[in-house]
Coordinates of C-alpha atoms and ligand atoms in Angstrom, one line a residue:
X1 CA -13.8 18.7 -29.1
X2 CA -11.5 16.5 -27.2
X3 CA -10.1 17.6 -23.7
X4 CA -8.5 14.3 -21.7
X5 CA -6.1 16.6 -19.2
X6 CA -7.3 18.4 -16.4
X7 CA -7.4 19.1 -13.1
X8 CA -10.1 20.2 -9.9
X9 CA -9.3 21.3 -6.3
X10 CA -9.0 17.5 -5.7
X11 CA -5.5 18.8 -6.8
X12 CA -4.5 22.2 -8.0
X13 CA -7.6 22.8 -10.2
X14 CA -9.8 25.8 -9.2
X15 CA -13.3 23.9 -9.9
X16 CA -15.0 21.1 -8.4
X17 CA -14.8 17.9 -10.1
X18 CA -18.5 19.1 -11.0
X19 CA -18.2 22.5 -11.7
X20 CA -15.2 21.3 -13.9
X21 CA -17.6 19.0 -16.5
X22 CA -19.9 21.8 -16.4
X23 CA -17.8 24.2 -17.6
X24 CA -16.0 20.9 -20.1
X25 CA -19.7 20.9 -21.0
X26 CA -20.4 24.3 -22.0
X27 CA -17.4 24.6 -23.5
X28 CA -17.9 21.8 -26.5
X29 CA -16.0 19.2 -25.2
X30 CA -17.5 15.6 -26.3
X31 CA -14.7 13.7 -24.6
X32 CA -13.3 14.1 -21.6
X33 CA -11.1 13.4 -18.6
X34 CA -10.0 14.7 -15.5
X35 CA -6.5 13.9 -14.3
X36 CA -5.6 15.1 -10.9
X37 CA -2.0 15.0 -9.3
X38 CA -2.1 11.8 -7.0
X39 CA -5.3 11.8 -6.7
X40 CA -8.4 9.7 -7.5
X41 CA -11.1 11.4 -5.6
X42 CA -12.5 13.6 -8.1
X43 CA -13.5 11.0 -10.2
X44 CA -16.7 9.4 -9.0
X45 CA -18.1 13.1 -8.8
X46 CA -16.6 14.0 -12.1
X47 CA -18.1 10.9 -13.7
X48 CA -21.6 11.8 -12.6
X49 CA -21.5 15.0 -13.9
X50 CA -20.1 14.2 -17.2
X51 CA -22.9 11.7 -18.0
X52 CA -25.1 13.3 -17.3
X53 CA -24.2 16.3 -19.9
X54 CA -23.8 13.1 -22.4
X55 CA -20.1 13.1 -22.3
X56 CA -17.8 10.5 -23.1
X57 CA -15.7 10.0 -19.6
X58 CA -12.6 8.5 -18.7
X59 CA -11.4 8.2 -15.2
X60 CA -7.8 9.8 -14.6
X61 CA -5.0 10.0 -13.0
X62 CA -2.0 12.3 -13.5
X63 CA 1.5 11.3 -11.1
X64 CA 4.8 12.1 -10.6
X65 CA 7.7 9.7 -11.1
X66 CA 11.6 10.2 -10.7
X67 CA 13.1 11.8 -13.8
X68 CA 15.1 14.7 -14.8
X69 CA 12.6 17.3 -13.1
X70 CA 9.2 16.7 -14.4
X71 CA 8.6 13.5 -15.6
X72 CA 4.2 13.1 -15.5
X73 CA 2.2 10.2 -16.2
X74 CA -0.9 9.9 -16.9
X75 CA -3.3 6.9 -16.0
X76 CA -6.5 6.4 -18.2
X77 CA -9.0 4.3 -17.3
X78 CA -8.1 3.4 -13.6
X79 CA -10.1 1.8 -11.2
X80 CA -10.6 4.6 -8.3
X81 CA -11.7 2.1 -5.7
X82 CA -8.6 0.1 -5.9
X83 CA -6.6 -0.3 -2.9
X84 CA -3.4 0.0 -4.2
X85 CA -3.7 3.1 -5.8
X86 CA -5.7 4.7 -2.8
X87 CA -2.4 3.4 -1.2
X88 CA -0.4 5.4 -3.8
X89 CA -2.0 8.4 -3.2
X90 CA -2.2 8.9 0.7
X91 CA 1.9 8.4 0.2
X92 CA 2.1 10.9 -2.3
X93 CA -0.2 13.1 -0.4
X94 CA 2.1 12.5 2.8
X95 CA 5.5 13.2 1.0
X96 CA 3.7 16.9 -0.5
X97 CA 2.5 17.9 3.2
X98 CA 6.3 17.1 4.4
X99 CA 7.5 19.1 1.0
X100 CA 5.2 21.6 1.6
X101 CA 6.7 22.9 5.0
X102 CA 10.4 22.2 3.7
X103 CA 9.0 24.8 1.0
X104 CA 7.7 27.6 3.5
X105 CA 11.6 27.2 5.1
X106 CA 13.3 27.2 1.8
X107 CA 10.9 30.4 0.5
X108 CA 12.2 31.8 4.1
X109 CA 15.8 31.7 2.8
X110 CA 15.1 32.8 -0.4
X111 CA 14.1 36.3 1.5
X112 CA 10.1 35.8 0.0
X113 CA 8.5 34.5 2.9
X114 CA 4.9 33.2 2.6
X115 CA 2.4 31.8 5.5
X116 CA 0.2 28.5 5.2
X117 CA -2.4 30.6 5.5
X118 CA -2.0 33.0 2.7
X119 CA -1.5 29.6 0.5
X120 CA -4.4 28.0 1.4
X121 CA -6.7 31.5 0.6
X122 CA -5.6 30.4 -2.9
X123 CA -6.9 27.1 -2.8
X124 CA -9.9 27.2 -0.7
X125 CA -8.8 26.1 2.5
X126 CA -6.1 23.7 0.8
X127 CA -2.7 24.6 0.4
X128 CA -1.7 21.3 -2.3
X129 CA 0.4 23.0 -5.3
X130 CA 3.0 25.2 -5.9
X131 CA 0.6 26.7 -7.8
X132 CA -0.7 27.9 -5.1
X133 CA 2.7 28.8 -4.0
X134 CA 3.4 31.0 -7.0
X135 CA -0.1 32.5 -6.9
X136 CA 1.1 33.9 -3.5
X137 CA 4.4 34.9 -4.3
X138 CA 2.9 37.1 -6.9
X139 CA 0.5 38.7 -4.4
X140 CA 2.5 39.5 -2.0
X141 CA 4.7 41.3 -5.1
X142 CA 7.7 38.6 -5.1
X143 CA 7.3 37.6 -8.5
X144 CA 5.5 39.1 -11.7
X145 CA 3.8 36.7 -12.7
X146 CA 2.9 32.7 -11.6
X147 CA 5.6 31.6 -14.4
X148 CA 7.9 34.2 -12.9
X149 CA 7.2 32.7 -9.3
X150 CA 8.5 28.9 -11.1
X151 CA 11.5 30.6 -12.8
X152 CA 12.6 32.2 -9.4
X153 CA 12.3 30.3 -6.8
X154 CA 9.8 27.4 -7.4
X155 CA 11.4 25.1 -11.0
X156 CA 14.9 26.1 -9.8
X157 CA 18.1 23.4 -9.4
X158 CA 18.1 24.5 -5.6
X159 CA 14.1 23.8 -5.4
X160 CA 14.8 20.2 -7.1
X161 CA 17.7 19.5 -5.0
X162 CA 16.7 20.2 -1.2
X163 CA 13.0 20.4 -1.0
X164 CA 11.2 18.1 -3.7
X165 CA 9.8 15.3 -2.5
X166 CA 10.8 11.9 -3.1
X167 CA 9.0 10.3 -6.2
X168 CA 8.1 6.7 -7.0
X169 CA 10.5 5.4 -10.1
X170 CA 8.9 5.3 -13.7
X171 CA 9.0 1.9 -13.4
X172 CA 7.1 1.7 -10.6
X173 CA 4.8 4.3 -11.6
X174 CA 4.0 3.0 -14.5
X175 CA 2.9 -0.6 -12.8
X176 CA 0.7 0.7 -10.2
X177 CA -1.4 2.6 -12.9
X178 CA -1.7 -0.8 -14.7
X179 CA -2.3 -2.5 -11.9
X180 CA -5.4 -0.1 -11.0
X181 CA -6.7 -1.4 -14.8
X182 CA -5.3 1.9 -16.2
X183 CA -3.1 2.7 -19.4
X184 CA -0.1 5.0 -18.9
X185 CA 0.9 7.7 -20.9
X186 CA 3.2 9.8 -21.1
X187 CA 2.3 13.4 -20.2
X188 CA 3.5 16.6 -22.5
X189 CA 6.8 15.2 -23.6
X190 CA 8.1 18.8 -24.1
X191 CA 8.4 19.4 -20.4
X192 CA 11.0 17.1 -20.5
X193 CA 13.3 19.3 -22.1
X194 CA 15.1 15.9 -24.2
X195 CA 16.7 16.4 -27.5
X196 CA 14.7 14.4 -30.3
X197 CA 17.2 11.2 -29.8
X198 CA 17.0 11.6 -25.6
X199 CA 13.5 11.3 -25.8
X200 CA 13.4 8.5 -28.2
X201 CA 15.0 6.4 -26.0
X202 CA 13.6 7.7 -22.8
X203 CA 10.1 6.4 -24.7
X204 CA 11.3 3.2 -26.1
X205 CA 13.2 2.3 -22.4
X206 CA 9.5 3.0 -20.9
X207 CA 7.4 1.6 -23.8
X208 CA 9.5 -1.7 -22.5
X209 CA 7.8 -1.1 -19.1
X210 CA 4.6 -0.9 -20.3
X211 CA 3.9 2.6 -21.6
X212 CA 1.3 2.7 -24.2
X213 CA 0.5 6.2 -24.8
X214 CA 1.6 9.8 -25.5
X215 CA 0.3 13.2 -25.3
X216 CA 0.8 14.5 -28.8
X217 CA -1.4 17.0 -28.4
X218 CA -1.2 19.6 -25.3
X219 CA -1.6 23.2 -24.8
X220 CA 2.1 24.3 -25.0
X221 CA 3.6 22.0 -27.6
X222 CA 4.0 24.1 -30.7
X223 CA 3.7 22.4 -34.8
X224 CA 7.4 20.9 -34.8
X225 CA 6.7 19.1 -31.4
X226 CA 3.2 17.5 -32.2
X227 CA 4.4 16.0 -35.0
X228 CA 7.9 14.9 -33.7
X229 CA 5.7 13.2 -31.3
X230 CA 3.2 11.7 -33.3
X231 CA 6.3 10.4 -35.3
X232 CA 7.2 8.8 -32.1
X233 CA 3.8 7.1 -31.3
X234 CA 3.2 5.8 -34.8
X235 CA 7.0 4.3 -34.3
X236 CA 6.4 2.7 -31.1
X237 CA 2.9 1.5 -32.0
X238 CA 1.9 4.1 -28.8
X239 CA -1.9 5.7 -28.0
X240 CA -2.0 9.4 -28.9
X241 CA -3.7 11.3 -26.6
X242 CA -5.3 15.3 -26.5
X243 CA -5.2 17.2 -23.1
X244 CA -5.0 20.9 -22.5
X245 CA -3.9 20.5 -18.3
X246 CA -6.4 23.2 -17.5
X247 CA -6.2 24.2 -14.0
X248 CA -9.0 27.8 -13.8
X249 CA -7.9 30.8 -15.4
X250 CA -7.3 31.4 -11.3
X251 CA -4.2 29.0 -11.1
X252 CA -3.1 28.9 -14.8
X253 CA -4.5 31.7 -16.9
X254 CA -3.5 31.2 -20.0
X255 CA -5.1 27.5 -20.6
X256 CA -8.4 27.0 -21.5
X257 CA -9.7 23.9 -21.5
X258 CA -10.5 22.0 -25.0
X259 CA -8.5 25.0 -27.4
X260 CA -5.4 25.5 -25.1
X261 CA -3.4 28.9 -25.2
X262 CA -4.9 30.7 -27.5
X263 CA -6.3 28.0 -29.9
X264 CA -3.1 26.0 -29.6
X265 CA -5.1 22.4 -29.2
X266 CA -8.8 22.2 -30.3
X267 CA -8.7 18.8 -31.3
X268 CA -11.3 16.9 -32.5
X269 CA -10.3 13.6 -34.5
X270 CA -12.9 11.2 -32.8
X271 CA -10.2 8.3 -33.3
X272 CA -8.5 9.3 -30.3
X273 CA -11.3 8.7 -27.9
X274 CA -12.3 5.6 -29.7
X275 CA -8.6 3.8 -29.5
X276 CA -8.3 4.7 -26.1
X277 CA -11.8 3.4 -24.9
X278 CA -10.5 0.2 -26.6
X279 CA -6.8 0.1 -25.0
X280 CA -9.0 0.4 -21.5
X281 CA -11.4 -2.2 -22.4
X282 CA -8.0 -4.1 -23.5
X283 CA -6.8 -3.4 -19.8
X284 CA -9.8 -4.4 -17.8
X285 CA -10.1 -7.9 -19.4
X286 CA -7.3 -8.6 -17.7
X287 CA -8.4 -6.5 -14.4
X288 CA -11.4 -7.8 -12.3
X289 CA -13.4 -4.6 -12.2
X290 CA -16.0 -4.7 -9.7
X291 CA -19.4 -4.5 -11.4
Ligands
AMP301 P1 3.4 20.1 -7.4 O1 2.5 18.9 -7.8 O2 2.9 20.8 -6.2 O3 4.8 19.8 -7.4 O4 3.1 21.2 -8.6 C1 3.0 20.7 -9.8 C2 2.3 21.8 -10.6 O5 3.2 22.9 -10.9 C3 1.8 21.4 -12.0 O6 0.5 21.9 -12.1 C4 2.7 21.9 -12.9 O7 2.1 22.2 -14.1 C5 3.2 23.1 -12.3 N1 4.6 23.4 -12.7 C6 5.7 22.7 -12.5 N2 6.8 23.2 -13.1 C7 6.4 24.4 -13.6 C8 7.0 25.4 -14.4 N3 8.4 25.4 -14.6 N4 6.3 26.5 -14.8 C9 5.0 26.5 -14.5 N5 4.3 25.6 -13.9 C10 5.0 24.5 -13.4
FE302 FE1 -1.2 21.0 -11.6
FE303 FE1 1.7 17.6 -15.7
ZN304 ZN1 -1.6 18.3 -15.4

C-alpha cells in the first residue's frame, strides 16, 4: 500500500516523525511520505525510521499558498537542508504564531473563548493548528465535533477575511519547492471547491508555473472526483500521486493512514512510486544535492 500524505507533531500530526513510520510500517504501507505544514524538520527523523522498516521514502513538504481558501501544495523530494526553504518555513512559522493570537481574540468575539494553554494540552506543549483549535472548542462543549468547530467558527468567510495569515502566491510557492529540488503537486483538488472547467484551468495556469503533479487519490475524494482528476493528469501530462493526510485518530479521527475513511484510498499501483522517484531524480540533476 501506498500512503505519500501525512503529517507528525512537526505540524499538526499526533506522532513523532518516528512513531509515524512505525505505525506507516505496521500498517502495510510500502511507500511512503510525510508532508508536514511548513515544515521540513520531521524529515531526517522520518527518513531513518522508514529505512530502516525497508520502506520506500520520500521527503515532504505540504504549504500553503494564496488561493480561494485552501489552496495546498505539496513538495516531493525536497532537499530539507536547503537554506531557502528553512527560510520559507521560519516565515510561515512567524506569520501562524501572529495568526494564532489574532485567533484567540477572534474566538473571544465569537463568545467561545479558548486559552493557549488549553490549545497546547492538545498538541503536546505546541499550539501549531487549528486543529488543535477545533479539538478545544469541542472540549470545552462549543462545537460537536472537530468538523463542526471548522464549519462554526474556524473555515468561515469572517475567519478567511480578518485572521488568516498572509500566504506566499502559487507562483511563488511553487518555485521555492523546486528550487529546494522538489516536485510540486497539487494537494486534494476537491478542497478547492472549483467546478470541473475552474479547476481545469486553475491546473493548466499552474502546470505553466511548473506544477507537475496531482493528488488523484486522497481520503475524501469520492469515484467521480478520482477519475475527473486522473482525466486531468493524463491531459496535462501531470504525476498522480496517493496520500491519505493522516494526522492520529487524536486530531482527525476519521483518516487512517494507507486505506483512508473507511477504505476510501488503499492504493497500491506500484507505478506511482516508481514515476515519482523518477520525476525527483529528474529534479535533482538539475539541483546540486549535497552528497
Ligand atoms: P492551519 O495550517 O493551522 O491553518 O490548519 C490547517 C489544518 O486545518 C489542515 O490540517 C487542514 O486539513 C485543516 N482544515 C482546514 N480547513 C478545514 C475544514 N474546513 N474542515 C476540516 N479541517 C480543515
Ligand atoms: Fe494538518
Ligand atoms: Fe492539506
Ligand atoms: Zn495535509
Amino acid at each position: 500500500m501506498i500512503d505519500l500524505h501525512m503529517h507528525t507533531t512537526c505540524s499538526d500530526g499526533q506522532f513523532s516523525p518516528a512513531e509515524t513510520m512505525e505505525l506507516a510500517y505496521q500498517a502495510g504501507i510500502t511507500a511512503v511520505a510525510v508532508t508536514d505544514h511548513d515544515a521540513v524538520s520531521g524529515i531526517e527523523p522520518a527518513q531513518t525510521a522508514a529505512l530502516a522498516h525497508g520502506m520506500t521514502f520520500f521527503p515532504g513538504i505540504e504549504i500553503s499558498v494564496q488561493g480561494k481558501t485552501e489552496v495546498h501544495m505539496l513538495g516531493y523530494g525536497v532537499d530539507a537542508k536547503n537554506q531557502e526553504l528553512h527560510d520559507f518555513c521560519q516565515e510561515q512559522a512567524n506569520q501562524r504564531k501572529a495568526r494564532n493570537f489574532r485567533l484567540f481574540a477572534y474566538l473571544e468575539r465569537c463568545g467561545v473563548p479558548v486559552t493557549l494553554e488549553e490549545v497546547q494540552q492538545c498538541n503536546q506543549g505546541r499550539a501549531s493548528g487549528r486543529p488543535h483549535f477545533a479539538r478545544t472548542l469541542v472540549q470545552k462543549g462549543f462545537a460537536e465535533s472537530v468538523q463542526d468547530a471548522f464549519e462554526r467558527y474556524l473555515a468561515t468567510p469572517e475567519f478567511y477575511a480578518t485572521v488568516e495569515r498572509p500566504k506566499p502566491s502559487v507562483e511563488e510557492g511553487i518555485r521555492v519547492l523546486r528550487c529546494a529540488g522538489g516536485v510540486a503537486v497539487l494537494a486534494h483538488p476537491h478542497r478547492l471547491q472549483f467546478s470541473p472547467e475552474q479547476l481545469e484551468a486553475f491546473v493548466k495556469k499552474l502546470k505553466g508555473m511548473g506544477l507537475q503533479g496531482i493528488e488523484a487519490y486522497y481520503s475524501r475524494h469520492t469515484k467521480a472526483q478520482t477519475k475527473e482528476y486522473l482525466a486531468l493528469a493524463q491531459k496535462y501530462e501531470l504525476l498522480v500521486t496517493a496520500g491519505s493526510d493522516f494526522h492520529g485518530p487524536g486530531v482527525k479521527p476519521e483518516i487512517a493512514m494507507g486505506t483512508g475513511v473507511q477504505g476510501s484510498l488503499c492504493i497500491s499501483d506500484a507505478a506511482i512510486p516508481a514515476k515519482l522517484e523518477a520525476a525527483i531524480r529528474a529534479a535533482h540533476a538539475s539541483y546540486p544535492l549535497e552528497p
